[in-house]
XYZ file of C-alpha atoms in Angstrom:
524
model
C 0.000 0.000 0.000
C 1.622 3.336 -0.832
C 2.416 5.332 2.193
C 0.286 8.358 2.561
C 2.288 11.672 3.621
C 0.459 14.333 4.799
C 1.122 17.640 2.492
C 1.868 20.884 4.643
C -0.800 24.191 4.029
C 1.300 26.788 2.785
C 0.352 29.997 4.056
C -0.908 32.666 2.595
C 1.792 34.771 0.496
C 1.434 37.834 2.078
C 1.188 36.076 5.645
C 4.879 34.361 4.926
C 5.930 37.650 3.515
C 5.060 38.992 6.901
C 6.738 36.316 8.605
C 10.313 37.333 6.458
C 10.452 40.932 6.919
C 9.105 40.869 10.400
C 12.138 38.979 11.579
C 14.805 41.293 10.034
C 13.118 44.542 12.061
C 15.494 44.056 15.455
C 15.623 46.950 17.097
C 13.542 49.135 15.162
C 10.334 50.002 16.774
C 7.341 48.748 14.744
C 5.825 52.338 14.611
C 9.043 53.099 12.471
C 9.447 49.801 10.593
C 6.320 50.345 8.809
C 7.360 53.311 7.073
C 10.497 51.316 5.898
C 8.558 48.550 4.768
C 5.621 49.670 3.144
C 8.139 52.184 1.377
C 9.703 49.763 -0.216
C 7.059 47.655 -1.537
C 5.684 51.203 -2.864
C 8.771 51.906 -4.814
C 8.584 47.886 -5.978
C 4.997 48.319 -7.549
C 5.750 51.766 -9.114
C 9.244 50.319 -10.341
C 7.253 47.361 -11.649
C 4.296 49.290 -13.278
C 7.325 51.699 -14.854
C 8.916 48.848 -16.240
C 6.179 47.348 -18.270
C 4.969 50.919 -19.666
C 8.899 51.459 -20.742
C 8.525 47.996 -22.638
C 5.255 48.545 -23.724
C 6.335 52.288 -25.424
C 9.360 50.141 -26.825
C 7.477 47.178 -28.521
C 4.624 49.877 -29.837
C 7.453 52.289 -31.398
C 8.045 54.898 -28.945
C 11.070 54.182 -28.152
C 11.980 58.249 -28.630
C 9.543 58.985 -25.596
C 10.654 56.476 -23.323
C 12.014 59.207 -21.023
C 9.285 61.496 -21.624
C 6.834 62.225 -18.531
C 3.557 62.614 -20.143
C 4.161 58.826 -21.752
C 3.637 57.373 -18.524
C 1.564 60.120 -16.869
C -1.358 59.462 -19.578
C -1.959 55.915 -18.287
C -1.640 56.842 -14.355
C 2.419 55.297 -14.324
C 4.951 57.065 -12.408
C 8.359 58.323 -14.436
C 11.261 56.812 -12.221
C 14.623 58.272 -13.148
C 17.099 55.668 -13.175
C 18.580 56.248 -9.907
C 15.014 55.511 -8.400
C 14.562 52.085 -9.777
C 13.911 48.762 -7.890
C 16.776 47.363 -10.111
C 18.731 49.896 -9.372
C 18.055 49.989 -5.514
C 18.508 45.967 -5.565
C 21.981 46.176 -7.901
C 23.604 48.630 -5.108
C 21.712 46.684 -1.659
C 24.862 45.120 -0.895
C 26.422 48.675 -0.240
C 27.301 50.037 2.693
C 25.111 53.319 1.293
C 22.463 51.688 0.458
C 19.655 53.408 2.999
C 21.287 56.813 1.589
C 20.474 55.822 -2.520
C 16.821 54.866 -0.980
C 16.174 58.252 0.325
C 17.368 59.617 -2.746
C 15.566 57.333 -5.186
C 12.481 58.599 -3.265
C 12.857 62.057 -2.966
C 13.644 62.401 -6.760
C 10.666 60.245 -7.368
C 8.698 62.932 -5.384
C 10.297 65.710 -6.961
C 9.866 63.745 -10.460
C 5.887 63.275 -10.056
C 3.975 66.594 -8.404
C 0.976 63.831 -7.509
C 3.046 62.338 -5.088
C 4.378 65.525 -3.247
C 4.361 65.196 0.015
C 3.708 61.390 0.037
C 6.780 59.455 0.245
C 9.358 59.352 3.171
C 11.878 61.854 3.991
C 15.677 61.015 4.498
C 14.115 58.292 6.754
C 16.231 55.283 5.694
C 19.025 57.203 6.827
C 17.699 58.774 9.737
C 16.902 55.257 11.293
C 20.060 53.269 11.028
C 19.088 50.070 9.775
C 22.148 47.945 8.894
C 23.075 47.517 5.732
C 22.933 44.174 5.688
C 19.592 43.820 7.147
C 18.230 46.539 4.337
C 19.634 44.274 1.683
C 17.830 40.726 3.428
C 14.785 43.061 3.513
C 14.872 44.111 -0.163
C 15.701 40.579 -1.277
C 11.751 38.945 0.442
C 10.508 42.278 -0.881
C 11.905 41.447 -4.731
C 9.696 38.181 -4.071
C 6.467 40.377 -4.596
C 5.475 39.829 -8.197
C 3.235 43.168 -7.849
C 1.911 42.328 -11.999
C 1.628 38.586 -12.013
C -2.302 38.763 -12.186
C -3.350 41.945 -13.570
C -7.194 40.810 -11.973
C -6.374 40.697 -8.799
C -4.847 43.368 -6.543
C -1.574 41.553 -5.232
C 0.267 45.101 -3.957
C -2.819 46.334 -2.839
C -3.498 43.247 -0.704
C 0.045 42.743 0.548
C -0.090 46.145 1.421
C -3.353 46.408 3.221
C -2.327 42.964 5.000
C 0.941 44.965 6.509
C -0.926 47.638 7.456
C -3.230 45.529 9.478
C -0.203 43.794 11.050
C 1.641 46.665 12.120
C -1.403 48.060 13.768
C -1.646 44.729 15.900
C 2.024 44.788 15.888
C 2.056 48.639 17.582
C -1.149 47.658 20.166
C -3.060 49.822 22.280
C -2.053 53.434 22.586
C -0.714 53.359 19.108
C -1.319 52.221 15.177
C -4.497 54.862 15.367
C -3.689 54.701 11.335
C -5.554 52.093 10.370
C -9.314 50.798 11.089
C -10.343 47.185 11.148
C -11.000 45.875 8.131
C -14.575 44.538 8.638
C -15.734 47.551 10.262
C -14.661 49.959 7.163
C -16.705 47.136 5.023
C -19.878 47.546 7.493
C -20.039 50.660 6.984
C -19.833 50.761 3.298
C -22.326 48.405 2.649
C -24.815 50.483 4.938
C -24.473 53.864 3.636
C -23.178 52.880 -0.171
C -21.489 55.002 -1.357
C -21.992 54.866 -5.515
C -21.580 58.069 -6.674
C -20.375 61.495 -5.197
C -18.214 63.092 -3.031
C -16.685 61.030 -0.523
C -14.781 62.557 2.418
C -12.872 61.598 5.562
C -11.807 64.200 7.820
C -9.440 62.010 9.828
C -7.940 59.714 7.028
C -5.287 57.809 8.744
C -3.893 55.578 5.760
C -6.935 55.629 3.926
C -8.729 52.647 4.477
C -12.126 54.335 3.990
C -11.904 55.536 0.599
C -9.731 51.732 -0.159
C -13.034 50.109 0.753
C -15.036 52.847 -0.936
C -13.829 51.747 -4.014
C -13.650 47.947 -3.330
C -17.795 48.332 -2.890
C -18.512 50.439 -5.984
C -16.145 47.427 -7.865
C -18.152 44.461 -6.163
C -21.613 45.802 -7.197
C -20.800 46.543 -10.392
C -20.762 50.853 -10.242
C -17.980 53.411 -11.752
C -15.255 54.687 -9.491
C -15.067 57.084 -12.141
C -18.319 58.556 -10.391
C -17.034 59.011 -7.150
C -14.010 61.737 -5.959
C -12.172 61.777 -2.392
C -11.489 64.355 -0.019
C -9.687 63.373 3.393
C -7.879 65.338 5.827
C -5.257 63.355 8.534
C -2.958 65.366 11.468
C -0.381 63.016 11.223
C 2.670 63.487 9.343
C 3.904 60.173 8.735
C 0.178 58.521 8.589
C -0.547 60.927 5.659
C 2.424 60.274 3.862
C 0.793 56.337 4.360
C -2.283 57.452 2.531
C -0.999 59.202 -0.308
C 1.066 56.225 -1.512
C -1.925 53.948 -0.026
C -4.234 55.866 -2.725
C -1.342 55.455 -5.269
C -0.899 51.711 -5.242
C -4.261 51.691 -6.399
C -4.544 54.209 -8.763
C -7.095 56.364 -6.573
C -6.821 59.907 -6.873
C -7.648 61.805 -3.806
C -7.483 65.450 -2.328
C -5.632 64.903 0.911
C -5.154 68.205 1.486
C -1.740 70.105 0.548
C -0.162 69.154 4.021
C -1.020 67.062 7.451
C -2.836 69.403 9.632
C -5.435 68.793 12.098
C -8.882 69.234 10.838
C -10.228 71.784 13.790
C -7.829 74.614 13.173
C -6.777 73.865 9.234
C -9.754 72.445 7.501
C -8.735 72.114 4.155
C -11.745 71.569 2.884
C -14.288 74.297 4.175
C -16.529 74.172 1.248
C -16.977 71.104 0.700
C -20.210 69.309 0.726
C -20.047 65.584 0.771
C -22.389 63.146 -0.393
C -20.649 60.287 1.833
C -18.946 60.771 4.943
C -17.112 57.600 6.559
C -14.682 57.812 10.010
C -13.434 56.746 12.688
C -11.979 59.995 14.731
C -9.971 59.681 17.560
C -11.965 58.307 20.587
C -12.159 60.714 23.373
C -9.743 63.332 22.319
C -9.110 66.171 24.831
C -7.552 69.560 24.793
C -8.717 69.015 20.989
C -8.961 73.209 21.274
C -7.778 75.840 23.234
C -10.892 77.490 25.870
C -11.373 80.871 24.127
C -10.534 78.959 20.012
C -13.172 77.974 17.647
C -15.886 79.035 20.260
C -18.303 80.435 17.417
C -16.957 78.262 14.903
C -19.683 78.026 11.638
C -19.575 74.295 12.155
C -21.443 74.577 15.255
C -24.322 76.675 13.905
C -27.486 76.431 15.707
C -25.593 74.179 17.965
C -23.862 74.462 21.611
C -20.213 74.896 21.431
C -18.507 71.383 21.887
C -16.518 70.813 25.003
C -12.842 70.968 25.408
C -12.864 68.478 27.506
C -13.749 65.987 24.774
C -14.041 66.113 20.365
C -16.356 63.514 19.912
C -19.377 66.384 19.639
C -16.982 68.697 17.748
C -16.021 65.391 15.237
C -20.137 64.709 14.697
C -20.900 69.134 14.484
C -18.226 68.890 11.884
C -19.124 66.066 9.496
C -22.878 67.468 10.276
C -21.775 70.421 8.583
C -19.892 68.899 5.488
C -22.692 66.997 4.493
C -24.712 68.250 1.092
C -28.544 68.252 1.112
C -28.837 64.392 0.773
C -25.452 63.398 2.275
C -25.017 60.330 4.695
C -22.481 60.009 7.173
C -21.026 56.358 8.787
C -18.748 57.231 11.524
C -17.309 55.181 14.743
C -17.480 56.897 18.254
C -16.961 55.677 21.760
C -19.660 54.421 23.816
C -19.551 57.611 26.169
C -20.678 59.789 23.063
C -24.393 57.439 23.336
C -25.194 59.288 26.946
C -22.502 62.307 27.955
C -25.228 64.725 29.928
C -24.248 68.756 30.079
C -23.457 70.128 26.747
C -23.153 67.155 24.751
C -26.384 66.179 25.911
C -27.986 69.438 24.065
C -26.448 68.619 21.180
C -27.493 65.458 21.168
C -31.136 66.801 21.849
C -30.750 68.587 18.587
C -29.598 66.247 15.916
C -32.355 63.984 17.189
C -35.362 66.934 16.790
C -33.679 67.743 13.536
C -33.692 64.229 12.394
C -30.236 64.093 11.767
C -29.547 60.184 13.833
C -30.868 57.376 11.124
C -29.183 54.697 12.991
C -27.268 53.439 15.869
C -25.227 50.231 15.924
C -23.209 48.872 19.145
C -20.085 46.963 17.648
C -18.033 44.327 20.239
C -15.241 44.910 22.081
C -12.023 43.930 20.821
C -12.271 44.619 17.202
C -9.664 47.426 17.045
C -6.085 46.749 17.679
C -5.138 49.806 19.821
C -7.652 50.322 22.279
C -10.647 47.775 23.838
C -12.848 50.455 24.713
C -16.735 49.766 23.628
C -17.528 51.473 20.688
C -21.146 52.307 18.515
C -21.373 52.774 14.727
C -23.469 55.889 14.059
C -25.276 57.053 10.916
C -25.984 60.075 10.344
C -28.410 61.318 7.076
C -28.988 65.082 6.347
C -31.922 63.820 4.285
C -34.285 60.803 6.450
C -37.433 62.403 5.000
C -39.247 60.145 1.820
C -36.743 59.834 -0.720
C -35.479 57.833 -3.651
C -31.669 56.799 -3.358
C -29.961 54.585 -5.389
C -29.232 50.956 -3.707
C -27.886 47.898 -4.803
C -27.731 49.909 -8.329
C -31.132 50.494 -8.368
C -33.005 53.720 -7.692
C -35.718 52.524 -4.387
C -38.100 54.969 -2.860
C -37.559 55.507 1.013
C -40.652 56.052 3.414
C -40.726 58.702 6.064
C -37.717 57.883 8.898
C -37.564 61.238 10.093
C -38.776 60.411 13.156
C -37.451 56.917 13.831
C -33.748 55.615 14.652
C -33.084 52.728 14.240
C -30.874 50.540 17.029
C -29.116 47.460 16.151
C -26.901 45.180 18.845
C -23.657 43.562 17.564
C -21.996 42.542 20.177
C -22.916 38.847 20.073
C -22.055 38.892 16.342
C -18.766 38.734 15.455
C -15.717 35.734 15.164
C -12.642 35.540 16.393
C -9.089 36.080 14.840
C -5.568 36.763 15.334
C -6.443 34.707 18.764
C -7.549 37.994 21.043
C -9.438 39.998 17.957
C -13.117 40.280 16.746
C -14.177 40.828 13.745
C -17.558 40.628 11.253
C -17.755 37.420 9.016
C -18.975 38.581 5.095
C -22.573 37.051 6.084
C -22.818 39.442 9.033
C -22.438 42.645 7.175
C -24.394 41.082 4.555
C -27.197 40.338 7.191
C -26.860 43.862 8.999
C -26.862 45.432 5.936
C -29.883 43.955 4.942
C -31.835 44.308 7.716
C -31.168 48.241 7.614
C -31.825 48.818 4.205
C -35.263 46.635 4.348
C -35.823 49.155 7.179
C -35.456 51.933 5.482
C -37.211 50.679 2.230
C -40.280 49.477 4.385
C -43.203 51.457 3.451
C -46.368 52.994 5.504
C -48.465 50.617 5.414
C -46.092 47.302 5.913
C -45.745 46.491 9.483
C -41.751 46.793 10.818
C -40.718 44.170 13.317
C -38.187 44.484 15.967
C -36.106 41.583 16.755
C -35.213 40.462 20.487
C -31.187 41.483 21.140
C -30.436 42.556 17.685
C -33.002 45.721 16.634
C -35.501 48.168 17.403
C -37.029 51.081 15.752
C -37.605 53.782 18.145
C -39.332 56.920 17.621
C -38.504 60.898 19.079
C -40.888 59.808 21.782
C -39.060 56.740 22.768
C -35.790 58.493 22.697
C -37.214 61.401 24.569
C -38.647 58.903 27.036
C -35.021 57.587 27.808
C -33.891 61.507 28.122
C -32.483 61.866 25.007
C -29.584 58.739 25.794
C -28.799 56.572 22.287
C -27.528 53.592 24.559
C -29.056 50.550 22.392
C -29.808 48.503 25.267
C -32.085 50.935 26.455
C -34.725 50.161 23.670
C -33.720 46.686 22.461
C -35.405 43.889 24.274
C -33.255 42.082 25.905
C -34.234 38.223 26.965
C -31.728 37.663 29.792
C -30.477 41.100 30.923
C -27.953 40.430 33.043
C -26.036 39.316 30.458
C -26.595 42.219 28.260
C -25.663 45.334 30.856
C -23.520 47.372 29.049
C -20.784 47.585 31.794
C -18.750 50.645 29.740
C -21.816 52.504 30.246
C -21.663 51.922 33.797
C -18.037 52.341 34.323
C -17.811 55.322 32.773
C -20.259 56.983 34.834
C -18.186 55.101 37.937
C -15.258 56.874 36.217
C -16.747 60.602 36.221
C -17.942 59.917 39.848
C -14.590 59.476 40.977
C -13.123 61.748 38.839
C -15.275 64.576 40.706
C -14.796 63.402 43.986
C -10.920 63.422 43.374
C -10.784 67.276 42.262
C -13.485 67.503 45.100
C -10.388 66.312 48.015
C -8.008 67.870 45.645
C -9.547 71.674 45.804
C -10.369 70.764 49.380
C -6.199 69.822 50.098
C -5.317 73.370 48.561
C -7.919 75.914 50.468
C -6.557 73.773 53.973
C -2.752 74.220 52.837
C -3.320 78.115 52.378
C -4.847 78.334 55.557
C -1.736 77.103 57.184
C 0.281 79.358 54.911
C -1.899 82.135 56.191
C -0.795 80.974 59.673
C 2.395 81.313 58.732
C 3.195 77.568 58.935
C 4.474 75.623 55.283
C 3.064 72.533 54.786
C 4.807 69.750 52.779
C 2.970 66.971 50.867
């Protein structure tokens, strides 16, 4: 009988890929390793692209333009002087210079192509000290990346988002804020589809939004020639991620001249989107100084946001970039559902203006950098009766002004990557579904809410629960003790303490000047 052997899985390519580089970073810190990486797999696929529209202008009998800009410009490839070449950068990686010929290869790549200003490193090869040796093993796995062996299928693009992913799980809590989860950026997507228009994310990070964008409009068989970007991000580095993120794939976006932060430099104050999709920083404080932005048009007809926390200013502001009919799908920390004081008139507001179409509470544990809980809001400038086009086709909407609609998640998603959650394909498809028949539902046809998933509440209902967008306070819950939102109720723990503590704290200062009064000096 002929012996059986058992033939290994091989893995993934861009997982083993992973596996190579990852174990020549050493000292580097992964917040600095990505830039070198994804770098160089950048200057691969434009190398690679270059390469085959230098033969192609050859073969075709062009050969007299083959160093001619506009040759390549025309069909969206990059002119690469020699000296910024992959074959160039690989015939010299065995030098001891090596990381100083990478900085220059990029730079005069930058300088070479005015669409990619401001998007590629600077002197950072150099700047970082990565051995020679360890630059050269690095550029060898990265010559392994045939970025043109199937011109259907997105091989850079996937490598690329794939590192991405893994050097936000690689950086962990407190960092890799430049990149959302995957499944989340899909969710949202497929909820507020965005087919046509003016897309627009005011805190970018390395562009997974608009990515996405465009991977939905391809799957359902639209035009990304129908759609533009706009995106704003306050990170240097992170928006020098997006720019070349947009370039692998042949997106062209307005990013904004420079990385500035969206409050005080909005580079985009007259735009009006038809599709809004973020994920801002959760909780951001000091996001403005006390007497700055206080009558700020973006807050018209609104309370002035807090310092003391952005999430208001981050919903006032896409509020206020959307056009007549625009929709906005944006991620927010739990504490946004219930804050009381100022954020609670605001709040008040967008509900009696019919602003809130939907709220969604995702699990824990789906983003890499922080386990906070977080909710999924959607926000539509236009919830009145409407016809919108879905799925391709053009579908009347009936009357949600005065309805939001509150879905539970956090029962719904899988496992990976051992401590992470994420959404499975038939999730979103599911969720996605069961908003849109919502929305498409018409007077007469009877709505059902569903035990620990959904509920459609109306300005009553909200008003009831004092204007608080906490899901669990309208979805039925079987078994609640297994459903008490415990964020919710630590958070308010939280801002107990935290006013008890500048309570002994003010308390500790009036008693020390009293001694001081007295003549006597106290030390703590």
């Amino acid at each position: 009988m002929a012996k059986q052997t058992k033939q290994k899985q091989e893995k993934p390519f861009e997982e083993s890929l992973w596996d190579a580089a990852n174990k020549l970073r050493g000292s580097v810190e992964s917040s600095e390793y990505k830039h070198i990486v994804l770098s160089l797999i950048f200057l691969k696929f434009i190398s690679d692209t270059f390469e085959k529209q230098r033969k192609k202008l050859i073969e075709t009998g062009y050969e007299k333009h083959i160093d001619a800009v506009p040759a390549y410009a025309k069909d969206n490839v990059f002119y690469l002087p020699e000296e910024s070449r992959w074959s160039f950068i690989q015939q010299n990686a065995k030098q001891e210079d090596i990381a100083l010929k990478i900085d220059t290869a990029l730079n005069t790549i930058e300088k070479t192509n005015k669409s990619l200003k401001g998007a590629l490193p600077d002197n950072y090869f150099s700047r970082l000290g990565l051995t020679a040796s360890k630059l050269a093993a690095l550029i060898d796995v990265i010559n392994n990346i045939d970025t043109l062996a199937n011109p259907h299928e997105d091989i850079v693009g996937r490598v690329y988002e794939y590192f991405l992913s893994k050097f936000a799980i690689a950086e962990g809590k407190g960092k890799g804020e430049f990149y959302t989860p995957k499944s989340i950026v899909n969710l949202i997507a497929e909820l507020i589809e965005p087919y046509k228009g003016k897309i627009y994310d005011p805190c970018c990070g390395s562009g997974g939004m608009f990515v996405q964008s465009v991977k939905f409009i391809e799957s359902h068989k639209g035009s990304t020639k129908d759609i533009s970007v706009y995106g704003q991000e306050y990170t240097s580095a992170t928006y020098k991620l997006a720019k070349m993120n947009l370039a692998i794939r042949g997106i062209s976006g307005n990013l904004g001249s420079v990385a500035a932060d969206t409050f005080n430099k909005d580079q985009h104050e007259d735009l009006k989107a038809d599709f809004i999709m973020a994920n801002p920083p959760f909780n951001q404080k000091a996001w403005r100084a006390s007497d700055e932005l206080v009558d700020d048009y973006r807050w018209d007809g609104y309370e002035t946001p807090p310092t003391s926390n952005a999430n208001y200013a981050w919903i006032l502001h896409m509020v206020s970039k959307l056009s007549e009919n625009g929709v906005a799908g944006f991620i927010l920390s739990n504490g946004a559902l219930s804050g009381d004081g100022t954020e609670k008139e605001i709040r008040r507001k967008l509900i009696e203006n019919g602003l809130v179409e939907a709220i969604i509470a995702l699990p824990q544990n789906m983003f890499y950098t922080t386990t906070i809980s977080v909710s999924l809001w959607i926000v539509n400038k236009n919830k009145k009766e409407r016809s919108i086009l879905h799925a391709g086709i053009t579908k009347n909407l009936r009357n949600r002004e005065n309805e939001v609609l509150f879905m539970d998640l956090r029962k719904r998603g899988e496992p990976f990557e051992k401590k992470f959650i994420q959404f499975s394909k038939k999730v979103i498809e599911e969720v996605a579904q069961t908003f849109h028949t919502w929305q498409q539902m018409q007077p007469n046809e009877k709505y059902m809410d569903i035990a620990e998933y959904c509920y459609s509440a109306n300005k009553t209902d909200i008003e009831k629960q004092d204007y608080s967008l906490v899901p669990s306070k309208y979805i039925e819950f079987i078994n609640r003790d297994e459903n008490i939102d415990f964020d919710e109720n630590m958070n308010s723990l939280k801002s107990d303490f935290s006013d008890l503590l500048k309570q002994e704290e003010q308390s500790t200062y009036e008693l020390l000047n009293v001694f001081k009064e007295l003549g006597y000096e106290i030390e703590l």
